[in-house]
Structure formats: structure tokens, C-alpha cells
Amino acid sequence: MLITSTNITEIVSVISDHVNQNAALITVGEHTEIDIDNLIEELNTAGLRFMGGLFPKVIHGNSILDKGIVINTLNNLESMFLIKNISTKDYEIPEVHFKQNQDYSLFTYVDGLTSNISHYLSELYEHYGMQTNYFGGGAGSLSLEQQPCVFCNDGIFQDAAVFAVMSMSSRIGVRHGWSKVEGPFIVTKAEGNIIKEINWRNPFEVYKEVVEAHSGKTFTDDNFFDIAKGYPFGIVKDNAECIVRDPLMVNENNELVCVGELEDNTLVDILNGNEASLIAAAEEATKESVAQAIMPRKAIIIDCISRILFLEENFDKELTAITSTIQNHFPEVSIGGALTLGEISSYGEGFLEFYNKTVVVGLFE
Amino acid sequence: MKIENHILDILQLYEYAMAIGKSSDYKESCDLFLKLLLKRKNLNASWILEKNENHLQSSYSIPLGDEVKKEQNASIATLLEDVKVSKLLTADDVLASIATIEIESGVVAIFNLDAQGYLFLYTKKDNISLKDITQLQPVINKFSTSLKACKAFSAQEKLLKSLEIQNQELSDYAHMVSHDLKSPLRSIDTLTAWLKDDYSDKLDASGNKNLGLIRNSVEKMDTLINGILAYSTIGKNRFEVYDVDLNNLVKDVLSLIRIPDHIYIITQDLPVIKGDKYRLQQLFQNLITNAIAYNDKDKGLVEIDVKDQNEFWQFSVKDNGIGIEETYFEKIFKTFQKLENNKASTGIGLSIVKKIVDLYGGTIWLTSELGKGTTFYFTLKKQSNGTA
């Protein structure tokens, strides 16, 4: 459900009625004119269990909104946790008791602008493995300034993650629609989210050569992102769609700063896409989840904010492709979600990944 | 297109190979390589089982799952014996019984890591093929070697830690005992001094002699305790190194000790070396004092010399004293080992000397002839960094 009111009492009352004793997943557009601390206080006073995040934009049905609160019920909640200090890796993943022959889904929002998100995801998989499906996204502001952006009953935090484990089935589809222009290249030196060397050369020189030749455009002092948003990197996987890494800017050493981490010796391709390929991928991801679902109650869409920056006004077509595919099969399913700074899920049931420029569609039974 | 695929295969192997050997910690080493493999090949789990006689024990697992610790039965033994190098198998009950995670269906690739056990890679779907395991084999071999190195490193670390603790305990013990012994010793010394002052006229000659003997013994014990304290603190802390002029240092030593009139000291020109003045003084003082103390000649000679041996300075302290039997050549450097005929010695001086030489990365030895004299040789590294 979507709440557009800015009156905290009213918001709390609507959430309480909607989730009816269950826990709430609260997805807030970053420009929503509310005092989030006040909201948390009032939700606690009302005795509600909740977790959520602030995102550049939220999705409700076929609409994309800068302002507004999307509410999802977290049915059959088993546990909900707050993990702080993601960047310093100074945390423990709590123990969860998973019953045999029971499907579980883990939903997580993480500060999308913090470092070591991959380590957090790796820790989740190390502890919970194949006992649950994983789904989630990176919260934060489109200004790319790190600030408190994930919240739960304990307050609002930056450099943190919240996650809920529910005894419920979920069907997940993941696609991006970017395809190889040139590669593979070896990221011979990387540090966190900075590519310091490609093929033992300055990374921007290599990137520039490929992208300028393919796009016919020339990089100047102030147009890096305008061109780069159409030329992400793809981490090469064996017999599967690559994992996209989004180059954001060039730093003072002509190194490439990306959203999401890379490690030394990672193989990457330079990718490109177009309106048609991206929209087709979004539809494919939706079809993938729809094909596995039996009677989903809700759909949550985690779509990368950079796709809207690339597709601009055509992003409506991508969202329509997703929502119409869901509604064609399951007309009663409520659709909500967020435009995120990084997307989370596993490919199939394998190791957890942090994606950029990708669509993740989850149908929850 | 085909060539491109071959290049990709090779580069992927390069990526895997470069993830090996980045850490000397067993778990971290496994994490770096196996998590990468799981991610890139979309696998679900990986674990390592080690064989200890007839038992199988899991030493690593991602996800963590449950520990495997079980006796091998006939079917498990047959399965593993069949894995000479590597094998691709469909998940079944036998494999499930030695898995750290629940497996019902899917495929398991097993690699024989020899002494390091068996590596299992599990995929719920068919994400691994015979071609994959053949391609991975050289990388897995490298991984196995890296695990062996991690274990050796860990064993070495444990040993060093244990030695460090033992050394610390010994040093603390020596310190504590020395301090505890000094207190009653001071009381005995004071009381005997009072006895001598107040009652010497009331005691007969034998009583006064015994009082003197008590005080001599107290003095000897004090020297011994000081020696133990000095010995236990050498090498305890990293020491500062700076230029030390050994000519001045030896001159200072000679002014500190009592040199009888019949002893002649000859000192050659000595170098300026990098070191710590306090320890070098202890070193020369002990050797020179011994050379003087054990000289029975009417005209005693002590010669201090040095030779440049490239990376080392080789020093010698030679005397024409009583000499040392060859059976004592090694023993005398051990704590509390002294010559049988030598009642005055505490048996700790040469131990201190050896410890200081060791600290400087040098060696010490001697040549001697009974009745003719002894020469102690020792080397000191020219570039001592204070850690030896």
C-alpha cells in the first residue's frame, strides 16, 4: 500500500491497520516530508515491529514516486535483525533456527553507499546458506552522500543493514539486459569500489579507448557520468549473466570509482545496452519469477536507480513491462518496491550477489 | 568465437589461481578461493573433509552447515578410494552422509587433496561438468599446496606462541624468585652486621670466623641473584642500537673492576660498532673478570683482540690462566654450570655472555689448554638491528 500523508499519527494508524499484528516493511522515498525519527518513535509507541529504508524513489503499482511510503506486510516473520558497522566488518550474524521442509525468505535493506556490502552478503550466505531465499536492495540518497538510511525499531542508521527472515516461499527473477562491447579485461588492481588498474594500465585510459570508439563520443571534464551510465562493467561469470558494476566517476588519479566492490584479478567486460535490451531484461526477470510462482500475495520490485537515469522517460516502459507481466498472471497481487543503490539476491539458489543496474523481481507466496 | 572462449577459460583460471596463497590463515585462504569459485560458477556449497586414520572430519565449509565428524564405513571408504584425482558424482545418500549441508539432489565434484583431505563442490543444478573439473585440477593442486603451507605456518605460529609464553613465564619466575630472595638476604646481612658490631667482643675467634663466613655467603648469593636478574632481562625487550666505541667501553670496564698488580691487560685497537652499551659492557666485563679471576701465574696476561670477518667482528679475550678442560667447553655456557674446582663462581656469568652474543646474532666458543690459558672467541654482527 502507498501512504502519501505526512501526518505521523495518520501514517502510524494506516500502517497498523494494514499489517494487522504482523511486521511492516516500510519503503520511504527520500523526499517524503516526514520526520523519520518521529515516525520510528510513534511506531514503537504503537507496538509495531518494522524495518525499512530511505530510497531515491519508491514504486507503487505502475507509479514511480519521489515522495511517499510503500508498506508491505512481513507475514510469518521469524526474526528481524539490525547489523551495524558493515564497513568495518565488526559484527556477528545472529543464529536463526530454520525448520526442515519449510521455505524461508530473507529480505534485507543495506546502506547502499557503505563499503564491504559484499562481505555482509557473504556472511549471510555463510551462516544461512541454502536454507532461505535472499532478496533486497541498497538504500540511500541519490545525492550519493552517505547518511542514515536503514531503520528498524532501534532507530535509523547509516553503515548498517536490517534484515527479516520469514517462513514464506519466494520466487525471484534477476536480469539486467546489458551486453558485452569488449573484453574480457583483468582488473589487475582494485581497492573496495575503486578500480585502480585494468590490464596493468591506468583504468580510465583503457575504459576511454573502448567507450569512445564504441559510442563515438568524447569524454570531457564534466561528462563522464553522462557517457558512463551507458557503459558499465560486467564481472564475468561462468555460464550466467555477468554481475554489473556501475562506474560513477573518475578520481584525481584517473581511477574509476564504482558502485559496488571489485577484487584484484576480477575478469570484466565493458558493457552497453539500449532501451529495448533493458526493458526486455526487466520483462524476462519478471517472467522468471512468475513462472515459478503458484499463488503470490505480493510482488516487490528492486530496480536500480541508474536504469531510470539511463532510460529517462522510457523507464515507464520498463516498469509497465514488469507490472503487466505480473498482473497478466496474478491480477490481485499488490506491487511495490524501490529504485535502489544496488540490488541483492542470489542467482538461482547460489551464492549471494550485490548487483548494479539490475532488476530483481520477487514474488512472495 | 572459439578462440575467445578459450581465452576466457584461461583468464578465469588466472582469476582462480590468483586468489590462492593470498593468506597464510587456513580459513581465510579457503574463503578467498572457494567463495570466488562458488560465485563465478554459481555453485551452492563447498567443504573439505580431512582423514584422520579411520575418521573423517570437516575442516572448512561454506555455508557453515554442520560439522562432519564420523567414522568411515565401507561405502564411504569405497567412494573416497575411487577418487584418485577428481570425480563428478550425482548426490546420493552416501554423499549426503559426509556433507556439511543437506543435499538431496544435484551434483558433487570431489577433488583428492592428498594429505589435505578431499574438497567437495556442490551444485543443486548441473553447474559443473567434467570439463570444469579437468580445467580446475591444476588450480586445485595449487590450492592443496597452499593449504599445506597454511597448516605449517599455523603449527609454527603455535610453537612460537608457546615458546613465547614459556619464555615469559620463566623470565617472570626468575624475576619473582630473585626479588623474593633478596628481601630475606638483606635481613640476614643486616642482622649479621649488627651481630658483628654488638657482639664481636663476646664471640670467640671461631664465632667471629663463622660470622664472616655467613657474610661472605650472603654476598655470594647476592651476586648470584643479580646474575639471575641480569640473565632474565637480556633479550626481554627490543633494544636500541647506536654507535658504541669499544675502546672507550673496555676502558670503562677496566676502571670498574679490580685488577691485581700482577695482571697485565693488553688491548688492541677496537672498532666502533652498532649496539647497546649496557649489554656490550656486561659481555666484556664478564669475560675480562673471568680472565683475571682464574689466573694463577705470577705474571698474568689478558689480551683483548679483534678481527674483521666481513659481516662480523670476531673478538677474542685470551688469558694465560689455569685453563679449562675440554669436557666443559659447552657446559660452561649453560646457566648454573661451572667448573667443579671453582667454588667462587655463580655459574651464570658465561650464560649471560652467551645470551648477549646470541642476541647480536653471533656465536661464542673457546680454545683452552690446562695450565696454559684460555681464549674466548665471539662474533658480533656488524649490522645488528637489536632483534638478532
Short mmCIF file of C-alpha atoms in Angstrom, two decimals, chain A residues 12-211:
data_model
loop_
_atom_site.label_atom_id
_atom_site.label_comp_id
_atom_site.label_asym_id
_atom_site.label_seq_id
_atom_site.Cartn_x
_atom_site.Cartn_y
_atom_site.Cartn_z
CA VAL A 12 1.11 5.02 12.02
CA SER A 13 -2.61 4.32 12.13
CA VAL A 14 -2.71 3.31 8.44
CA ILE A 15 0.35 1.05 8.82
CA SER A 16 -1.11 -0.55 11.93
CA ASP A 17 -4.41 -1.28 10.18
CA HIS A 18 -2.65 -2.58 7.09
CA VAL A 19 -0.22 -5.01 8.69
CA ASN A 20 -2.64 -6.15 11.41
CA GLN A 21 -0.32 -7.54 14.11
CA ASN A 22 2.29 -8.53 11.51
CA ALA A 23 5.58 -6.76 10.99
CA ALA A 24 5.85 -3.99 8.41
CA LEU A 25 8.35 -3.35 5.62
CA ILE A 26 8.44 0.42 5.18
CA THR A 27 9.97 1.78 1.97
CA VAL A 28 10.27 5.56 2.00
CA GLY A 29 11.00 7.93 -0.89
CA GLU A 30 13.89 10.19 0.13
CA HIS A 31 11.92 13.40 -0.47
CA THR A 32 8.97 12.37 1.69
CA GLU A 33 8.30 15.26 4.04
CA ILE A 34 8.26 13.42 7.34
CA ASP A 35 10.45 13.34 10.43
CA ILE A 36 11.67 9.76 10.28
CA ASP A 37 12.83 9.74 13.94
CA ASN A 38 9.37 10.84 14.99
CA LEU A 39 7.79 8.13 12.82
CA ILE A 40 10.03 5.47 14.41
CA GLU A 41 9.11 6.71 17.89
CA GLU A 42 5.39 6.63 17.15
CA LEU A 43 5.58 3.18 15.51
CA ASN A 44 7.33 1.92 18.64
CA THR A 45 4.68 3.50 20.84
CA ALA A 46 2.03 1.73 18.77
CA GLY A 47 3.84 -1.55 19.44
CA LEU A 48 4.59 -2.30 15.80
CA ARG A 49 7.51 -4.37 14.57
CA PHE A 50 9.09 -2.87 11.46
CA MET A 51 12.13 -2.36 9.27
CA GLY A 52 12.68 -0.14 6.29
CA GLY A 53 14.83 2.17 4.28
CA LEU A 54 15.04 5.52 2.52
CA PHE A 55 15.41 5.29 -1.26
CA PRO A 56 15.83 7.69 -4.17
CA LYS A 57 12.37 6.70 -5.40
CA VAL A 58 9.67 4.22 -4.47
CA ILE A 59 7.47 2.06 -6.69
CA HIS A 60 3.78 1.51 -6.14
CA GLY A 61 1.85 -0.30 -8.82
CA ASN A 62 2.82 1.37 -12.05
CA SER A 63 3.97 4.62 -10.45
CA ILE A 64 7.41 5.90 -9.52
CA LEU A 65 7.40 8.43 -6.73
CA ASP A 66 9.99 10.73 -5.09
CA LYS A 67 7.69 11.15 -2.11
CA GLY A 68 5.58 8.54 -0.43
CA ILE A 69 5.73 5.49 1.81
CA VAL A 70 5.18 2.00 0.45
CA ILE A 71 4.06 -0.53 3.05
CA ASN A 72 4.38 -4.30 2.74
CA THR A 73 3.32 -6.79 5.34
CA LEU A 74 6.09 -9.09 6.51
CA ASN A 75 3.95 -12.19 7.00
CA ASN A 76 5.20 -15.12 9.06
CA LEU A 77 8.13 -13.18 10.42
CA GLU A 78 10.62 -15.44 12.21
CA SER A 79 13.27 -12.91 13.15
CA MET A 80 14.33 -9.37 12.39
CA PHE A 81 17.85 -8.02 12.95
CA LEU A 82 19.88 -4.86 12.74
CA ILE A 83 23.53 -5.23 11.72
CA LYS A 84 25.76 -2.23 12.36
CA ASN A 85 29.35 -1.48 11.26
CA ILE A 86 29.07 -3.05 7.81
CA SER A 87 32.14 -1.13 6.60
CA THR A 88 34.41 -2.30 9.42
CA LYS A 89 33.11 -5.91 9.32
CA ASP A 90 32.83 -5.69 13.09
CA TYR A 91 29.61 -7.65 13.59
CA GLU A 92 28.24 -11.14 14.08
CA ILE A 93 25.44 -12.65 12.03
CA PRO A 94 22.87 -13.92 14.54
CA GLU A 95 21.79 -17.53 14.61
CA VAL A 96 18.43 -18.38 13.08
CA HIS A 97 16.77 -21.74 13.53
CA PHE A 98 15.46 -22.99 10.18
CA LYS A 99 12.99 -25.87 10.21
CA GLN A 100 13.30 -28.65 7.70
CA ASN A 101 10.80 -28.79 4.82
CA GLN A 102 9.87 -25.15 5.29
CA ASP A 103 10.57 -22.41 2.77
CA TYR A 104 12.13 -19.21 4.03
CA SER A 105 12.75 -15.79 2.55
CA LEU A 106 15.28 -13.29 3.84
CA PHE A 107 14.64 -9.65 2.98
CA THR A 108 17.37 -7.09 3.57
CA TYR A 109 17.93 -3.36 3.14
CA VAL A 110 21.54 -2.22 3.43
CA ASP A 111 23.16 1.21 3.32
CA GLY A 112 23.98 1.19 -0.40
CA LEU A 113 26.75 3.74 -0.02
CA THR A 114 28.74 1.95 2.64
CA SER A 115 31.73 -0.27 1.93
CA ASN A 116 32.07 -4.04 2.36
CA ILE A 117 28.49 -4.85 1.38
CA SER A 118 29.83 -7.96 -0.40
CA HIS A 119 31.29 -9.13 2.90
CA TYR A 120 27.91 -8.68 4.60
CA LEU A 121 26.21 -10.73 1.89
CA SER A 122 28.94 -13.36 2.04
CA GLU A 123 28.44 -13.61 5.83
CA LEU A 124 24.69 -14.04 5.38
CA TYR A 125 25.23 -16.88 2.93
CA GLU A 126 27.95 -18.42 5.09
CA HIS A 127 25.54 -18.60 8.04
CA TYR A 128 22.20 -19.34 6.39
CA GLY A 129 23.27 -20.94 3.11
CA MET A 130 20.56 -22.55 1.02
CA GLN A 131 18.04 -22.60 3.84
CA THR A 132 16.48 -19.37 2.61
CA ASN A 133 15.99 -17.23 -0.48
CA TYR A 134 17.60 -13.82 -0.38
CA PHE A 135 16.18 -10.56 -1.67
CA GLY A 136 16.85 -6.87 -1.05
CA GLY A 137 18.46 -3.63 -2.06
CA GLY A 138 20.76 -0.77 -1.23
CA ALA A 139 19.17 2.24 0.50
CA GLY A 140 20.43 5.81 0.40
CA SER A 141 20.16 9.14 -1.29
CA LEU A 142 20.54 9.89 -4.99
CA SER A 143 22.84 12.74 -3.93
CA LEU A 144 25.28 9.86 -3.17
CA GLU A 145 26.05 11.46 0.19
CA GLN A 146 26.09 8.76 2.83
CA GLN A 147 23.52 9.36 5.55
CA PRO A 148 21.30 7.33 7.90
CA CYS A 149 19.04 5.37 5.57
CA VAL A 150 18.04 2.00 7.06
CA PHE A 151 15.78 1.77 10.07
CA CYS A 152 14.01 -0.57 12.43
CA ASN A 153 12.57 -0.41 15.95
CA ASP A 154 16.05 0.55 17.25
CA GLY A 155 16.28 3.75 15.16
CA ILE A 156 17.70 4.91 11.83
CA PHE A 157 21.31 4.14 10.90
CA GLN A 158 23.97 4.54 8.23
CA ASP A 159 26.69 1.95 7.60
CA ALA A 160 24.14 -0.68 8.65
CA ALA A 161 21.72 -3.27 7.36
CA VAL A 162 18.38 -4.60 8.51
CA PHE A 163 17.00 -7.97 7.59
CA ALA A 164 13.94 -10.07 8.24
CA VAL A 165 13.63 -13.83 7.93
CA MET A 166 10.13 -15.04 7.09
CA SER A 167 8.77 -18.54 6.77
CA MET A 168 7.41 -17.96 3.31
CA SER A 169 8.19 -19.03 -0.25
CA SER A 170 9.52 -16.52 -2.72
CA ARG A 171 10.23 -16.67 -6.44
CA ILE A 172 12.95 -14.40 -7.68
CA GLY A 173 13.93 -13.25 -11.15
CA VAL A 174 17.12 -11.31 -11.88
CA ARG A 175 18.21 -9.69 -15.16
CA HIS A 176 19.97 -6.58 -16.42
CA GLY A 177 19.98 -6.55 -20.21
CA TRP A 178 23.49 -5.14 -20.68
CA SER A 179 25.68 -6.93 -23.19
CA LYS A 180 29.37 -7.10 -23.94
CA VAL A 181 31.09 -4.45 -26.05
CA GLU A 182 34.64 -5.58 -25.39
CA GLY A 183 36.53 -7.86 -23.01
CA PRO A 184 37.50 -9.68 -21.01
CA PHE A 185 39.83 -7.33 -19.19
CA ILE A 186 41.58 -8.10 -15.92
CA VAL A 187 41.11 -5.66 -13.07
CA THR A 188 44.73 -6.07 -12.05
CA LYS A 189 44.35 -3.78 -9.06
CA ALA A 190 41.26 -2.78 -7.11
CA GLU A 191 40.55 -1.41 -3.68
CA GLY A 192 36.97 -1.56 -2.42
CA ASN A 193 34.86 0.15 -5.07
CA ILE A 194 37.81 1.75 -6.89
CA ILE A 195 39.32 0.18 -10.00
CA LYS A 196 42.97 1.19 -9.85
CA GLU A 197 44.32 -0.76 -12.82
CA ILE A 198 42.95 -2.64 -15.80
CA ASN A 199 45.30 -4.93 -17.71
CA TRP A 200 48.20 -3.38 -15.75
CA ARG A 201 47.30 0.04 -17.20
CA ASN A 202 45.52 3.12 -15.97
CA PRO A 203 41.85 2.07 -15.88
CA PHE A 204 40.40 5.26 -17.31
CA GLU A 205 42.74 5.11 -20.33
CA VAL A 206 41.54 1.56 -21.12
CA TYR A 207 37.88 2.42 -20.47
CA LYS A 208 38.10 5.61 -22.51
CA GLU A 209 39.58 3.85 -25.54
CA VAL A 210 36.79 1.29 -25.65
CA VAL A 211 33.88 3.56 -24.80
#
